[in-house]
Amino acid sequence: MTDRELMSMAYEASMNAYVPYSRFAVGAALECSDGTVYTGCNVENAALGSTICAERTACVKAVSDGKRQFRRIAIFADSQNWCTPCGACRQFLAEFSPEMEVLCAKAGSRYVSYKLSELLPHTFNY
Ligand code: THU
Protein backbone atom coordinates (compact mmCIF):
# COMPACT_ATOMS: atom_id res chain seq x y z
CA MET A 1 0.00 0.00 0.00
CA THR A 2 1.34 3.46 -0.87
CA ASP A 3 1.54 6.32 1.60
CA ARG A 4 -1.24 8.07 -0.31
CA GLU A 5 -3.52 5.04 -0.14
CA LEU A 6 -2.95 4.80 3.61
CA MET A 7 -3.66 8.52 3.96
CA SER A 8 -6.82 8.11 1.97
CA MET A 9 -7.99 5.47 4.49
CA ALA A 10 -7.25 7.99 7.26
CA TYR A 11 -9.34 10.56 5.38
CA GLU A 12 -12.26 8.11 5.12
CA ALA A 13 -11.97 7.34 8.84
CA SER A 14 -12.15 11.05 9.68
CA MET A 15 -15.68 11.04 8.24
CA ASN A 16 -16.79 9.01 11.28
CA ALA A 17 -15.25 11.39 13.83
CA TYR A 18 -17.61 12.28 16.67
CA VAL A 19 -16.61 15.88 17.32
CA PRO A 20 -19.56 17.96 18.59
CA TYR A 21 -17.27 19.99 20.88
CA SER A 22 -14.13 20.81 18.91
CA ARG A 23 -15.52 20.31 15.38
CA PHE A 24 -11.99 19.09 14.58
CA ALA A 25 -12.30 15.74 12.81
CA VAL A 26 -9.25 13.48 12.72
CA GLY A 27 -8.79 10.10 11.05
CA ALA A 28 -5.95 7.62 11.38
CA ALA A 29 -4.92 4.50 9.47
CA LEU A 30 -2.45 2.23 11.24
CA GLU A 31 -0.55 -0.34 9.20
CA CYS A 32 0.63 -3.41 11.08
CA SER A 33 3.79 -5.35 10.21
CA ASP A 34 1.63 -8.07 8.61
CA GLY A 35 0.11 -5.48 6.26
CA THR A 36 -3.31 -5.25 7.89
CA VAL A 37 -4.68 -1.76 8.46
CA TYR A 38 -6.82 -0.53 11.36
CA THR A 39 -8.54 2.82 11.10
CA GLY A 40 -9.76 5.14 13.83
CA CYS A 41 -11.31 8.52 14.41
CA ASN A 42 -11.52 10.84 17.39
CA VAL A 43 -14.48 10.26 19.68
CA GLU A 44 -15.28 13.18 21.97
CA ASN A 45 -17.27 13.23 25.17
CA ALA A 46 -19.10 15.86 27.22
CA ALA A 47 -16.57 15.05 29.94
CA LEU A 48 -13.88 16.48 27.66
CA GLY A 49 -10.98 14.62 29.25
CA SER A 50 -12.59 11.33 28.28
CA THR A 51 -12.09 12.14 24.59
CA ILE A 52 -10.04 9.62 22.65
CA CYS A 53 -7.87 10.66 19.69
CA ALA A 54 -8.02 8.99 16.29
CA GLU A 55 -4.54 7.47 16.69
CA ARG A 56 -5.34 5.78 19.97
CA THR A 57 -8.67 4.51 18.61
CA ALA A 58 -6.80 2.79 15.76
CA CYS A 59 -4.10 1.47 18.08
CA VAL A 60 -6.59 0.04 20.58
CA LYS A 61 -8.51 -1.64 17.76
CA ALA A 62 -5.29 -3.26 16.51
CA VAL A 63 -3.97 -4.35 19.90
CA SER A 64 -7.33 -5.76 20.93
CA ASP A 65 -7.18 -7.82 17.74
CA GLY A 66 -3.77 -9.24 18.72
CA LYS A 67 -1.55 -6.90 16.63
CA ARG A 68 1.45 -5.27 18.36
CA GLN A 69 3.92 -4.45 15.59
CA PHE A 70 3.28 -1.38 13.50
CA ARG A 71 4.97 -0.04 10.36
CA ARG A 72 3.21 3.24 9.61
CA ILE A 73 0.37 5.43 10.74
CA ALA A 74 -1.29 8.05 8.55
CA ILE A 75 -3.10 10.89 10.31
CA PHE A 76 -5.55 13.10 8.46
CA ALA A 77 -7.14 16.38 9.46
CA ASP A 78 -8.33 19.16 7.19
CA SER A 79 -6.21 21.60 9.17
CA GLN A 80 -3.92 24.59 8.70
CA ASN A 81 -1.05 22.89 10.52
CA TRP A 82 0.40 19.42 10.05
CA CYS A 83 -1.73 17.11 12.18
CA THR A 84 1.02 15.57 14.31
CA PRO A 85 -0.03 13.20 17.10
CA CYS A 86 -0.49 14.63 20.59
CA GLY A 87 1.96 13.70 23.33
CA ALA A 88 -0.27 11.01 24.81
CA CYS A 89 -0.68 9.32 21.42
CA ARG A 90 3.09 9.43 20.77
CA GLN A 91 3.72 7.65 24.05
CA PHE A 92 0.87 5.21 23.39
CA LEU A 93 2.18 4.21 19.94
CA ALA A 94 5.81 4.10 21.12
CA GLU A 95 4.84 1.41 23.61
CA PHE A 96 4.57 -0.94 20.64
CA SER A 97 6.71 0.39 17.76
CA PRO A 98 8.98 3.34 18.58
CA GLU A 99 10.59 3.27 15.13
CA MET A 100 7.35 3.31 13.13
CA GLU A 101 6.74 5.96 10.48
CA VAL A 102 4.22 8.74 11.13
CA LEU A 103 2.59 10.47 8.15
CA CYS A 104 0.92 13.75 9.09
CA ALA A 105 -1.45 15.54 6.73
CA LYS A 106 -2.83 19.01 6.47
CA ALA A 107 -5.34 20.65 4.15
CA GLY A 108 -4.57 20.31 0.46
CA SER A 109 -3.58 16.62 0.39
CA ARG A 110 -0.05 17.32 1.54
CA TYR A 111 1.73 15.38 4.23
CA VAL A 112 5.04 15.13 6.03
CA SER A 113 6.70 12.00 7.36
CA TYR A 114 8.58 11.47 10.63
CA LYS A 115 9.94 8.56 12.58
CA LEU A 116 8.06 8.23 15.85
CA SER A 117 11.41 8.27 17.67
CA GLU A 118 12.01 11.77 16.20
CA LEU A 119 8.67 12.98 17.54
CA LEU A 120 9.19 11.33 20.93
CA PRO A 121 12.81 10.71 21.84
CA HIS A 122 13.59 9.06 25.19
CA THR A 123 10.21 7.32 25.41
CA PHE A 124 9.22 6.34 28.91
CA ASN A 125 9.41 2.62 29.56
CA TYR A 126 10.45 0.30 32.35
N1 THU B 1 -7.06 14.91 18.13
C1 THU B 1 -6.82 13.70 17.53
O1 THU B 1 -7.72 12.88 17.36
N2 THU B 1 -5.56 13.45 17.11
C2 THU B 1 -4.53 14.33 17.14
O2 THU B 1 -3.44 14.03 16.66
C3 THU B 1 -4.73 15.65 17.75
C4 THU B 1 -6.03 15.88 18.42
C5 THU B 1 -8.44 15.23 18.51
C6 THU B 1 -8.76 15.28 19.98
C7 THU B 1 -9.97 16.20 19.98
O3 THU B 1 -11.14 15.44 19.67
C8 THU B 1 -9.73 17.15 18.82
O4 THU B 1 -8.76 16.52 18.01
C9 THU B 1 -9.24 18.51 19.24
O5 THU B 1 -8.17 18.44 20.10
mmCIF file of C-alpha atoms and ligand atoms in Angstrom:
data_model
loop_
_atom_site.group_PDB
_atom_site.id
_atom_site.type_symbol
_atom_site.label_atom_id
_atom_site.label_comp_id
_atom_site.label_asym_id
_atom_site.label_seq_id
_atom_site.Cartn_x
_atom_site.Cartn_y
_atom_site.Cartn_z
ATOM 1 C CA MET A 1 0.000 0.000 0.000
ATOM 2 C CA THR A 2 1.337 3.461 -0.868
ATOM 3 C CA ASP A 3 1.538 6.324 1.601
ATOM 4 C CA ARG A 4 -1.238 8.066 -0.308
ATOM 5 C CA GLU A 5 -3.516 5.036 -0.136
ATOM 6 C CA LEU A 6 -2.952 4.799 3.614
ATOM 7 C CA MET A 7 -3.657 8.522 3.962
ATOM 8 C CA SER A 8 -6.824 8.113 1.969
ATOM 9 C CA MET A 9 -7.994 5.475 4.488
ATOM 10 C CA ALA A 10 -7.255 7.991 7.257
ATOM 11 C CA TYR A 11 -9.336 10.562 5.383
ATOM 12 C CA GLU A 12 -12.255 8.112 5.117
ATOM 13 C CA ALA A 13 -11.967 7.338 8.838
ATOM 14 C CA SER A 14 -12.152 11.053 9.682
ATOM 15 C CA MET A 15 -15.683 11.044 8.239
ATOM 16 C CA ASN A 16 -16.787 9.012 11.280
ATOM 17 C CA ALA A 17 -15.247 11.388 13.825
ATOM 18 C CA TYR A 18 -17.610 12.279 16.668
ATOM 19 C CA VAL A 19 -16.608 15.884 17.322
ATOM 20 C CA PRO A 20 -19.561 17.962 18.594
ATOM 21 C CA TYR A 21 -17.273 19.988 20.884
ATOM 22 C CA SER A 22 -14.126 20.814 18.906
ATOM 23 C CA ARG A 23 -15.517 20.306 15.376
ATOM 24 C CA PHE A 24 -11.991 19.092 14.582
ATOM 25 C CA ALA A 25 -12.302 15.742 12.808
ATOM 26 C CA VAL A 26 -9.246 13.481 12.715
ATOM 27 C CA GLY A 27 -8.788 10.102 11.048
ATOM 28 C CA ALA A 28 -5.950 7.617 11.379
ATOM 29 C CA ALA A 29 -4.917 4.501 9.471
ATOM 30 C CA LEU A 30 -2.453 2.230 11.245
ATOM 31 C CA GLU A 31 -0.554 -0.337 9.197
ATOM 32 C CA CYS A 32 0.634 -3.409 11.078
ATOM 33 C CA SER A 33 3.791 -5.347 10.207
ATOM 34 C CA ASP A 34 1.630 -8.069 8.615
ATOM 35 C CA GLY A 35 0.109 -5.484 6.262
ATOM 36 C CA THR A 36 -3.309 -5.245 7.889
ATOM 37 C CA VAL A 37 -4.684 -1.760 8.460
ATOM 38 C CA TYR A 38 -6.821 -0.525 11.359
ATOM 39 C CA THR A 39 -8.537 2.825 11.097
ATOM 40 C CA GLY A 40 -9.763 5.135 13.831
ATOM 41 C CA CYS A 41 -11.309 8.522 14.412
ATOM 42 C CA ASN A 42 -11.518 10.844 17.390
ATOM 43 C CA VAL A 43 -14.480 10.259 19.678
ATOM 44 C CA GLU A 44 -15.276 13.177 21.968
ATOM 45 C CA ASN A 45 -17.266 13.231 25.171
ATOM 46 C CA ALA A 46 -19.104 15.857 27.223
ATOM 47 C CA ALA A 47 -16.565 15.051 29.936
ATOM 48 C CA LEU A 48 -13.875 16.476 27.662
ATOM 49 C CA GLY A 49 -10.983 14.619 29.254
ATOM 50 C CA SER A 50 -12.590 11.331 28.276
ATOM 51 C CA THR A 51 -12.091 12.138 24.589
ATOM 52 C CA ILE A 52 -10.041 9.615 22.651
ATOM 53 C CA CYS A 53 -7.872 10.657 19.693
ATOM 54 C CA ALA A 54 -8.018 8.990 16.290
ATOM 55 C CA GLU A 55 -4.539 7.471 16.691
ATOM 56 C CA ARG A 56 -5.344 5.777 19.969
ATOM 57 C CA THR A 57 -8.671 4.507 18.612
ATOM 58 C CA ALA A 58 -6.803 2.795 15.758
ATOM 59 C CA CYS A 59 -4.098 1.472 18.085
ATOM 60 C CA VAL A 60 -6.585 0.037 20.585
ATOM 61 C CA LYS A 61 -8.507 -1.642 17.765
ATOM 62 C CA ALA A 62 -5.290 -3.264 16.509
ATOM 63 C CA VAL A 63 -3.968 -4.354 19.901
ATOM 64 C CA SER A 64 -7.328 -5.763 20.929
ATOM 65 C CA ASP A 65 -7.176 -7.821 17.739
ATOM 66 C CA GLY A 66 -3.771 -9.236 18.716
ATOM 67 C CA LYS A 67 -1.547 -6.898 16.633
ATOM 68 C CA ARG A 68 1.447 -5.274 18.356
ATOM 69 C CA GLN A 69 3.923 -4.448 15.595
ATOM 70 C CA PHE A 70 3.276 -1.376 13.501
ATOM 71 C CA ARG A 71 4.973 -0.038 10.357
ATOM 72 C CA ARG A 72 3.213 3.241 9.609
ATOM 73 C CA ILE A 73 0.371 5.433 10.740
ATOM 74 C CA ALA A 74 -1.288 8.054 8.545
ATOM 75 C CA ILE A 75 -3.096 10.891 10.309
ATOM 76 C CA PHE A 76 -5.546 13.096 8.462
ATOM 77 C CA ALA A 77 -7.144 16.381 9.455
ATOM 78 C CA ASP A 78 -8.328 19.157 7.190
ATOM 79 C CA SER A 79 -6.211 21.602 9.170
ATOM 80 C CA GLN A 80 -3.919 24.591 8.700
ATOM 81 C CA ASN A 81 -1.053 22.890 10.520
ATOM 82 C CA TRP A 82 0.404 19.421 10.053
ATOM 83 C CA CYS A 83 -1.725 17.106 12.180
ATOM 84 C CA THR A 84 1.020 15.571 14.306
ATOM 85 C CA PRO A 85 -0.025 13.196 17.100
ATOM 86 C CA CYS A 86 -0.491 14.628 20.592
ATOM 87 C CA GLY A 87 1.959 13.702 23.333
ATOM 88 C CA ALA A 88 -0.272 11.009 24.811
ATOM 89 C CA CYS A 89 -0.679 9.318 21.418
ATOM 90 C CA ARG A 90 3.094 9.431 20.769
ATOM 91 C CA GLN A 91 3.718 7.648 24.051
ATOM 92 C CA PHE A 92 0.874 5.212 23.393
ATOM 93 C CA LEU A 93 2.177 4.209 19.943
ATOM 94 C CA ALA A 94 5.809 4.104 21.119
ATOM 95 C CA GLU A 95 4.840 1.408 23.613
ATOM 96 C CA PHE A 96 4.572 -0.938 20.639
ATOM 97 C CA SER A 97 6.705 0.386 17.762
ATOM 98 C CA PRO A 98 8.979 3.339 18.580
ATOM 99 C CA GLU A 99 10.587 3.269 15.129
ATOM 100 C CA MET A 100 7.351 3.314 13.132
ATOM 101 C CA GLU A 101 6.739 5.963 10.480
ATOM 102 C CA VAL A 102 4.222 8.740 11.130
ATOM 103 C CA LEU A 103 2.590 10.472 8.154
ATOM 104 C CA CYS A 104 0.916 13.746 9.092
ATOM 105 C CA ALA A 105 -1.454 15.536 6.728
ATOM 106 C CA LYS A 106 -2.830 19.012 6.471
ATOM 107 C CA ALA A 107 -5.342 20.652 4.146
ATOM 108 C CA GLY A 108 -4.567 20.312 0.462
ATOM 109 C CA SER A 109 -3.581 16.619 0.389
ATOM 110 C CA ARG A 110 -0.047 17.322 1.537
ATOM 111 C CA TYR A 111 1.726 15.382 4.234
ATOM 112 C CA VAL A 112 5.039 15.131 6.033
ATOM 113 C CA SER A 113 6.696 12.002 7.363
ATOM 114 C CA TYR A 114 8.582 11.473 10.626
ATOM 115 C CA LYS A 115 9.939 8.563 12.581
ATOM 116 C CA LEU A 116 8.057 8.226 15.850
ATOM 117 C CA SER A 117 11.414 8.271 17.668
ATOM 118 C CA GLU A 118 12.012 11.768 16.205
ATOM 119 C CA LEU A 119 8.668 12.979 17.544
ATOM 120 C CA LEU A 120 9.186 11.334 20.933
ATOM 121 C CA PRO A 121 12.813 10.706 21.837
ATOM 122 C CA HIS A 122 13.588 9.065 25.185
ATOM 123 C CA THR A 123 10.214 7.320 25.410
ATOM 124 C CA PHE A 124 9.217 6.345 28.913
ATOM 125 C CA ASN A 125 9.414 2.620 29.560
ATOM 126 C CA TYR A 126 10.452 0.302 32.351
HETATM 127 N N1 THU B 1 -7.059 14.908 18.135
HETATM 128 C C1 THU B 1 -6.819 13.699 17.527
HETATM 129 O O1 THU B 1 -7.721 12.879 17.362
HETATM 130 N N2 THU B 1 -5.561 13.447 17.109
HETATM 131 C C2 THU B 1 -4.526 14.334 17.139
HETATM 132 O O2 THU B 1 -3.444 14.031 16.662
HETATM 133 C C3 THU B 1 -4.735 15.651 17.748
HETATM 134 C C4 THU B 1 -6.034 15.875 18.416
HETATM 135 C C5 THU B 1 -8.440 15.232 18.514
HETATM 136 C C6 THU B 1 -8.760 15.277 19.977
HETATM 137 C C7 THU B 1 -9.968 16.198 19.978
HETATM 138 O O3 THU B 1 -11.138 15.437 19.673
HETATM 139 C C8 THU B 1 -9.729 17.146 18.825
HETATM 140 O O4 THU B 1 -8.758 16.516 18.014
HETATM 141 C C9 THU B 1 -9.242 18.514 19.238
HETATM 142 O O5 THU B 1 -8.167 18.437 20.105
#
